[in-house]
mmCIF file of C-alpha atoms in Angstrom:
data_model
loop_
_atom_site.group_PDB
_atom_site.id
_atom_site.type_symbol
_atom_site.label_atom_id
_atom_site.label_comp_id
_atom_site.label_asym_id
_atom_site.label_seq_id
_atom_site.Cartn_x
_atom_site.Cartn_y
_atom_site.Cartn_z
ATOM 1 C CA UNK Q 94 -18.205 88.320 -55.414
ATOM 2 C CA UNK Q 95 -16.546 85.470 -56.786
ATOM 3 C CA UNK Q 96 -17.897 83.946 -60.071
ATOM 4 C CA UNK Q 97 -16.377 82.263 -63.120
ATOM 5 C CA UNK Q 98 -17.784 82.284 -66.706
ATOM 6 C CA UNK Q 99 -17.363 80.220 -69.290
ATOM 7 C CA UNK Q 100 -19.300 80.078 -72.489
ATOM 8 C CA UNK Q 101 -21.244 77.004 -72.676
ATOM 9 C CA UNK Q 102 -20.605 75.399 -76.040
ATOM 10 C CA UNK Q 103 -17.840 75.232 -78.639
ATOM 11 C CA UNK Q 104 -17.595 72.736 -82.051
ATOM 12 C CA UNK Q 105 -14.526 72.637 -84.007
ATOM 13 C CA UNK Q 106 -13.290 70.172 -86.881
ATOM 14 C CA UNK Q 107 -11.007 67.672 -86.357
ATOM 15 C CA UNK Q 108 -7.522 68.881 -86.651
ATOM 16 C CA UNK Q 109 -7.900 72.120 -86.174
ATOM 17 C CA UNK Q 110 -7.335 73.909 -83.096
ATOM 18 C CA UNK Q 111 -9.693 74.495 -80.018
ATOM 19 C CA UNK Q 112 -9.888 77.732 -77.821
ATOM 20 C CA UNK Q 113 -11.859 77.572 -74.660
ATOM 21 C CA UNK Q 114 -12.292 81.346 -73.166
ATOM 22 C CA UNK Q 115 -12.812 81.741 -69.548
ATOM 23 C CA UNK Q 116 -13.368 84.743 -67.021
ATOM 24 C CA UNK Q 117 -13.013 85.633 -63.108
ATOM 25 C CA UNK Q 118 -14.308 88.372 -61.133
ATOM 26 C CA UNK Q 119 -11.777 87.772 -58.233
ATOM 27 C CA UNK Q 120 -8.326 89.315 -58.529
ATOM 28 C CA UNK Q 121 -6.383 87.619 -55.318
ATOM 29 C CA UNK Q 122 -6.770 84.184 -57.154
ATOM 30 C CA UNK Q 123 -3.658 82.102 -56.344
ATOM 31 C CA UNK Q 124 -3.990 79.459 -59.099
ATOM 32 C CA UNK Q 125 -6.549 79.113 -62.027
ATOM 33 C CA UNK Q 126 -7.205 75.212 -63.465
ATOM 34 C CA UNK Q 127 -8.428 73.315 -66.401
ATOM 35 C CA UNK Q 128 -10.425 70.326 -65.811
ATOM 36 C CA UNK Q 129 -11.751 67.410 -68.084
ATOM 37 C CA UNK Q 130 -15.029 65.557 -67.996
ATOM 38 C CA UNK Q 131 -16.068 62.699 -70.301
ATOM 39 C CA UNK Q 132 -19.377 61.882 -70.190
ATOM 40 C CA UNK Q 133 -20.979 60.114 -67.063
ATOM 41 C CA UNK Q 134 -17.612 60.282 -65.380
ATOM 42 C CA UNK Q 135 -15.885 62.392 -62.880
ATOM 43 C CA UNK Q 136 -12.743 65.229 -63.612
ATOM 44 C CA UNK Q 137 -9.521 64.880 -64.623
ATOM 45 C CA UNK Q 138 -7.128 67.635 -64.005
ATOM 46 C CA UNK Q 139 -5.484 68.834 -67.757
ATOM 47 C CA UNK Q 140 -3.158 71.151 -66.553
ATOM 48 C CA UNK Q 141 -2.794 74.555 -63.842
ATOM 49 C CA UNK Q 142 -1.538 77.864 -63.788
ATOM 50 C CA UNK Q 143 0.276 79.954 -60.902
ATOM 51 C CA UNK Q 144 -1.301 83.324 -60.903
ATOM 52 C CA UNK Q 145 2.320 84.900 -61.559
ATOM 53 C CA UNK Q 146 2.821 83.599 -64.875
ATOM 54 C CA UNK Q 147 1.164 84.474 -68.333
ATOM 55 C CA UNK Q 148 1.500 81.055 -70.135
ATOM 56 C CA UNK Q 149 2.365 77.420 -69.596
ATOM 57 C CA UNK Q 150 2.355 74.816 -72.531
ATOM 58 C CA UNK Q 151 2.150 71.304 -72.482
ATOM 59 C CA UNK Q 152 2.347 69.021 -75.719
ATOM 60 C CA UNK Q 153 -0.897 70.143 -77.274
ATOM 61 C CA UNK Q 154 -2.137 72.260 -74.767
ATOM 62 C CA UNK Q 155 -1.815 75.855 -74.615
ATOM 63 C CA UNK Q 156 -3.230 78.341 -71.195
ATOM 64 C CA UNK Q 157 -2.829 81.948 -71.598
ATOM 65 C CA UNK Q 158 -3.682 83.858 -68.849
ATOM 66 C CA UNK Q 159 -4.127 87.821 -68.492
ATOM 67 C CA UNK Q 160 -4.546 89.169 -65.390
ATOM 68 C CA UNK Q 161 -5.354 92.840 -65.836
ATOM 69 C CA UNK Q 162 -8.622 91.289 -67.957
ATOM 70 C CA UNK Q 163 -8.645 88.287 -65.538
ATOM 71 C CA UNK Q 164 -9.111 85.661 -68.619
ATOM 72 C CA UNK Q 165 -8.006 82.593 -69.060
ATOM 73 C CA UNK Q 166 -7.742 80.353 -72.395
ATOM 74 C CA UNK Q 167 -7.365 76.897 -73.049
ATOM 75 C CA UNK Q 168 -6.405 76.293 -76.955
ATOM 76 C CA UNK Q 169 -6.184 72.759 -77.802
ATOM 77 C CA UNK Q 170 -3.674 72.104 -80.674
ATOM 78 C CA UNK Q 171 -4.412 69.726 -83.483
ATOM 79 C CA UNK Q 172 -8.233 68.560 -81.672
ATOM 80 C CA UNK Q 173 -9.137 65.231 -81.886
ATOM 81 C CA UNK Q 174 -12.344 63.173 -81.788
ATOM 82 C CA UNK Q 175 -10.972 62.203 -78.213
ATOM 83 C CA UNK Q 176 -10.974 65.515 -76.797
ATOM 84 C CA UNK Q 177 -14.924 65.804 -76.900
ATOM 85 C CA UNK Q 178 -15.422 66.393 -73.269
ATOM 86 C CA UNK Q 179 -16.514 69.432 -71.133
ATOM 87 C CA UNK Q 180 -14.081 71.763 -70.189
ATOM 88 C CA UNK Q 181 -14.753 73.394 -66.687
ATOM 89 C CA UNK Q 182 -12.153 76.634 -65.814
ATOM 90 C CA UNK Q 183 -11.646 76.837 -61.952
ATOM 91 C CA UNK Q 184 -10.089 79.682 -59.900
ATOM 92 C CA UNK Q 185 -8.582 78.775 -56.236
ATOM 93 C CA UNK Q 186 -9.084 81.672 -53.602
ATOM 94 C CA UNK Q 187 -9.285 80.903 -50.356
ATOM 95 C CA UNK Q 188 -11.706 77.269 -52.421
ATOM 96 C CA UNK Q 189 -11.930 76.427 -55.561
ATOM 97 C CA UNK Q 190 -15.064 77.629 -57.777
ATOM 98 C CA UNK Q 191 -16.354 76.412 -60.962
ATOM 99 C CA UNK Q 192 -17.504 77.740 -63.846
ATOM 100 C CA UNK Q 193 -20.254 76.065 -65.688
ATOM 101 C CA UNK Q 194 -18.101 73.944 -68.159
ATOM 102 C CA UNK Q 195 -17.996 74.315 -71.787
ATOM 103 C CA UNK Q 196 -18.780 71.463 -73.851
ATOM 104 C CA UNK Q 197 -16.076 70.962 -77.126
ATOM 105 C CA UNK Q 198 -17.451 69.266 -79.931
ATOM 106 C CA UNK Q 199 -15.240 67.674 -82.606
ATOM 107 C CA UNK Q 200 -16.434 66.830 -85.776
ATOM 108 C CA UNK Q 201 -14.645 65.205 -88.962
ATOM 109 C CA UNK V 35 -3.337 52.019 -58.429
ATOM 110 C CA UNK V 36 -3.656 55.008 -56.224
ATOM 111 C CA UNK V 37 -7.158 56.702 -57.152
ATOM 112 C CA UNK V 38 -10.709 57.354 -55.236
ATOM 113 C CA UNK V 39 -13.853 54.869 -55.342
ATOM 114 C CA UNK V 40 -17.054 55.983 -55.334
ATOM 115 C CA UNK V 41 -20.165 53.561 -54.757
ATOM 116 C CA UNK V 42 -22.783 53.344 -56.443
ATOM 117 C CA UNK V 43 -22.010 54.271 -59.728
ATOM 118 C CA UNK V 44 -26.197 54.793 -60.084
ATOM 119 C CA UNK V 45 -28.505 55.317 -57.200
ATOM 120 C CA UNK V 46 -32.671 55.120 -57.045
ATOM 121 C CA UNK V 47 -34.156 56.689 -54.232
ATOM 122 C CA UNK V 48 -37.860 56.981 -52.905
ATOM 123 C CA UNK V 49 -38.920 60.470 -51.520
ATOM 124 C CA UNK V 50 -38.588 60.717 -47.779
ATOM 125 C CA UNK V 51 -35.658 58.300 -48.302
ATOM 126 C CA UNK V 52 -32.418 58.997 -46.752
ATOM 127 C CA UNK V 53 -29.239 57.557 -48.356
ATOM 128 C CA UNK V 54 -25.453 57.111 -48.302
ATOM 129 C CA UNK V 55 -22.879 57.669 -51.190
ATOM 130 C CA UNK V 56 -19.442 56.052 -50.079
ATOM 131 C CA UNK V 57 -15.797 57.792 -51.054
ATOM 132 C CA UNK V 58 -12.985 55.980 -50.542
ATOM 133 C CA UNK V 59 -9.351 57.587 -51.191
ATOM 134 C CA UNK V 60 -5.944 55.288 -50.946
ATOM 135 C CA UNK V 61 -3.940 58.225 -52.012
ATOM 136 C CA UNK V 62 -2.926 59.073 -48.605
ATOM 137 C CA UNK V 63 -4.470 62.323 -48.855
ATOM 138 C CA UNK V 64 -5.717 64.671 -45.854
ATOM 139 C CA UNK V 65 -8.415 66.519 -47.749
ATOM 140 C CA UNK V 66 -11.501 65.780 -49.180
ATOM 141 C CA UNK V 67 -14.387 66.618 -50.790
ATOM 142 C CA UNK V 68 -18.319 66.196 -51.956
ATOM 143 C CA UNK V 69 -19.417 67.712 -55.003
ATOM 144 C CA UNK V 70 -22.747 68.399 -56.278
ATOM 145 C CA UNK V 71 -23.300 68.825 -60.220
ATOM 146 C CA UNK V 72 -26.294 69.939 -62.236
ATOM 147 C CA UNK V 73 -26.420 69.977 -65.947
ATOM 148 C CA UNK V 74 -25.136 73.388 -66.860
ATOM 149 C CA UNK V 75 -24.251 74.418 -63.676
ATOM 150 C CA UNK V 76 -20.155 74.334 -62.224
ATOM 151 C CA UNK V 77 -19.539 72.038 -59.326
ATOM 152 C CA UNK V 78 -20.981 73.189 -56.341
ATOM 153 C CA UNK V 79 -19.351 72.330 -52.594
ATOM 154 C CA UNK V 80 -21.150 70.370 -50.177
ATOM 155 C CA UNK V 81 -18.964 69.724 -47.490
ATOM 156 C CA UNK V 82 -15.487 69.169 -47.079
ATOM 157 C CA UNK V 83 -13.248 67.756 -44.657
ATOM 158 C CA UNK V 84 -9.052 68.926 -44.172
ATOM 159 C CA UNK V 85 -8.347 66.342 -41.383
ATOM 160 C CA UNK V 86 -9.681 63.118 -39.545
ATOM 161 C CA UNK V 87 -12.751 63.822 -37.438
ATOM 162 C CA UNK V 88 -13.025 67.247 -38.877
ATOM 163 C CA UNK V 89 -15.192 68.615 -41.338
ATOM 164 C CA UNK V 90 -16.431 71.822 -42.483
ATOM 165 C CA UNK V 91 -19.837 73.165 -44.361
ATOM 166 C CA UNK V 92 -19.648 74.180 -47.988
ATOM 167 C CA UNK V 93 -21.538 76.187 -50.346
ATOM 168 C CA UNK V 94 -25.168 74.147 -50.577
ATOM 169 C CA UNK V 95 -24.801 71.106 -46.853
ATOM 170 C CA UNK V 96 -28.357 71.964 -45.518
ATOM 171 C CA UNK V 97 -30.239 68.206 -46.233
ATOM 172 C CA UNK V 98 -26.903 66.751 -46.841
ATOM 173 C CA UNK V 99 -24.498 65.308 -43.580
ATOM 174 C CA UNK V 100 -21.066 63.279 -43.761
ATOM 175 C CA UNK V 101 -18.340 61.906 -41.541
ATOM 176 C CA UNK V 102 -14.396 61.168 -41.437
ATOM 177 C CA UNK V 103 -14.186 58.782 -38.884
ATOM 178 C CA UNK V 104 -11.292 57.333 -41.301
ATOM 179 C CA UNK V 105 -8.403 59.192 -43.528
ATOM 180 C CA UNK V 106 -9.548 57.295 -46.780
ATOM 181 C CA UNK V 107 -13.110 57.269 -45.841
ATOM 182 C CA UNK V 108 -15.874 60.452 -46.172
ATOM 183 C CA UNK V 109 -19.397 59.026 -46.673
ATOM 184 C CA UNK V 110 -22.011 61.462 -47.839
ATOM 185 C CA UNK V 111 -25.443 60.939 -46.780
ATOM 186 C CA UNK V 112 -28.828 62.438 -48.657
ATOM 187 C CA UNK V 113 -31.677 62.860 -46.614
ATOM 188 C CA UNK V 114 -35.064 63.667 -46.552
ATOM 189 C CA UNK V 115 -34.568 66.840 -45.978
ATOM 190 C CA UNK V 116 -32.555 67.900 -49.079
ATOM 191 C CA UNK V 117 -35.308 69.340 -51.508
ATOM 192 C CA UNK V 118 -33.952 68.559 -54.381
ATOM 193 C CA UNK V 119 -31.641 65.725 -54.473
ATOM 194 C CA UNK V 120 -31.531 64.265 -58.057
ATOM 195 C CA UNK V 121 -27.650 65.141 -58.850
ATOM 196 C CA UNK V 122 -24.849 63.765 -59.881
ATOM 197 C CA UNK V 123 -22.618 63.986 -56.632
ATOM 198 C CA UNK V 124 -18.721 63.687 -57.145
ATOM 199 C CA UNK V 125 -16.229 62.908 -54.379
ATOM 200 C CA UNK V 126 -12.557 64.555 -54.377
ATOM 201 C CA UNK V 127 -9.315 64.555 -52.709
ATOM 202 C CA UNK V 128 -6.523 66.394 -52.480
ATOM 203 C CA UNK V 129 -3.053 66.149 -50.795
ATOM 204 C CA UNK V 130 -0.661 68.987 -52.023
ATOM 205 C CA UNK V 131 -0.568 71.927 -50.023
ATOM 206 C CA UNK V 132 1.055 74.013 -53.016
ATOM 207 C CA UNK V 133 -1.549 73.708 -56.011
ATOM 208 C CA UNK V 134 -3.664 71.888 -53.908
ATOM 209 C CA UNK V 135 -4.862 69.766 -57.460
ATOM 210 C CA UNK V 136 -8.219 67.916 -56.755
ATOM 211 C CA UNK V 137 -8.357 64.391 -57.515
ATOM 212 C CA UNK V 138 -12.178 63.171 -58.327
ATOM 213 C CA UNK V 139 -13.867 59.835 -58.304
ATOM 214 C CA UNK V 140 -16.058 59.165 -61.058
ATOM 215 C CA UNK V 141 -19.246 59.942 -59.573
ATOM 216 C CA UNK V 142 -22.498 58.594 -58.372
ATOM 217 C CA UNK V 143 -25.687 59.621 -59.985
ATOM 218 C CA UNK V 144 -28.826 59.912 -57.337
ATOM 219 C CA UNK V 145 -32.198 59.672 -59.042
ATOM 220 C CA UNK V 146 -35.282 60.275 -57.093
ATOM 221 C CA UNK V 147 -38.308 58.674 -58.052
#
């Protein structure tokens, strides 16, 4: 079936970097997403993957993605106060599905 | 600025109440969306609609119904029958046919009392 896993928390000090693990069960995905959700508001899209390639980077944002374990990662360079969000992983098959979102915590 | 509008922001609804949650998209955008999302849970699919005048079930539509009389219009409506309807509901959009990236609204939070 078709599920998505994220773990549900993660804290990290300010500065340092953030990795946000994710999982999928289905292999035909077509392209695998990173959303953003401040509180009481609705999701941004942070950046999205083609299911051919193994990385992408953007400024401070990192996605590694490994196909034969079907994981993807999110690393966050240099985190800041402002990233304190929840991070939801998505997979497209033939829809998009969820998982659960993880919730990054900064702290000075 | 392009984007989607969701109304209300907040919501209070007596039981046996049905109500409406408006979406409105001016990105020019065929698809859309409705969202349901429970603390802890991933967004779960409602309904969803690919053209004018068309739309299609989703994961969780029993007590839920919309329409798309309009391109930048998909109203969601609660009713009675949805067990369970304290949510926050989010609408979305989407218009490229390659990544097919979701735009979302910022969301309307149903309470029911």
């Amino acid at each position: 079936g078709e599920d998505v896993e994220q773990s549900l928390f993660l804290s990290v000090r300010e500065g340092d970097s953030s990795v946000i693990n994710c999982t999928y069960t289905d292999s035909s995905s077509t392209y695998l997403y990173w959303y953003k959700q401040e509180p009481g508001a609705g999701l941004q899209l942070l950046t999205y993957i083609f299911s051919n390639m193994d990385m992408k980077q953007d400024q401070r944002l990192t996605v590694l993605l490994n196909k034969k374990d079907k994981h993807l990662s999110l690393r966050i360079a240099d985190t800041q106060t402002g990233d304190s969000a929840i991070y939801f992983c998505a997979e497209r098959v033939h829809k998009l599905i969820f998982g659960a979102g993880t919730r990054l915590a900064v702290h000075p | 600025d392009g984007g989607i509008t969701q109304s209300p922001k907040y919501l209070f609804r007596k039981e046996g109440q049905n109500v409406t949650l408006s979406c409105e998209q001016n990105l020019n955008h065929d698809a859309m969306y409705w969202y349901r999302q429970d603390p802890g849970q991933g967004l779960r699919l409602i309904y969803y609609s690919q053209i004018v005048n068309d739309f299609q079930k989703g994961d969780i539509a029993e007590g839920y119904s919309v329409s798309r009389e309009k391109k930048e219009s998909f109203p969601l409506t609660v009713t009675s029958a949805q067990k369970n309807p304290t949510a926050f509901y989010l609408c979305a959009s989407s218009g490229d046919a390659g990544a097919n990236v979701l735009t979302f609204g910022a969301g309307s939070r149903l309470t029911v009392l």
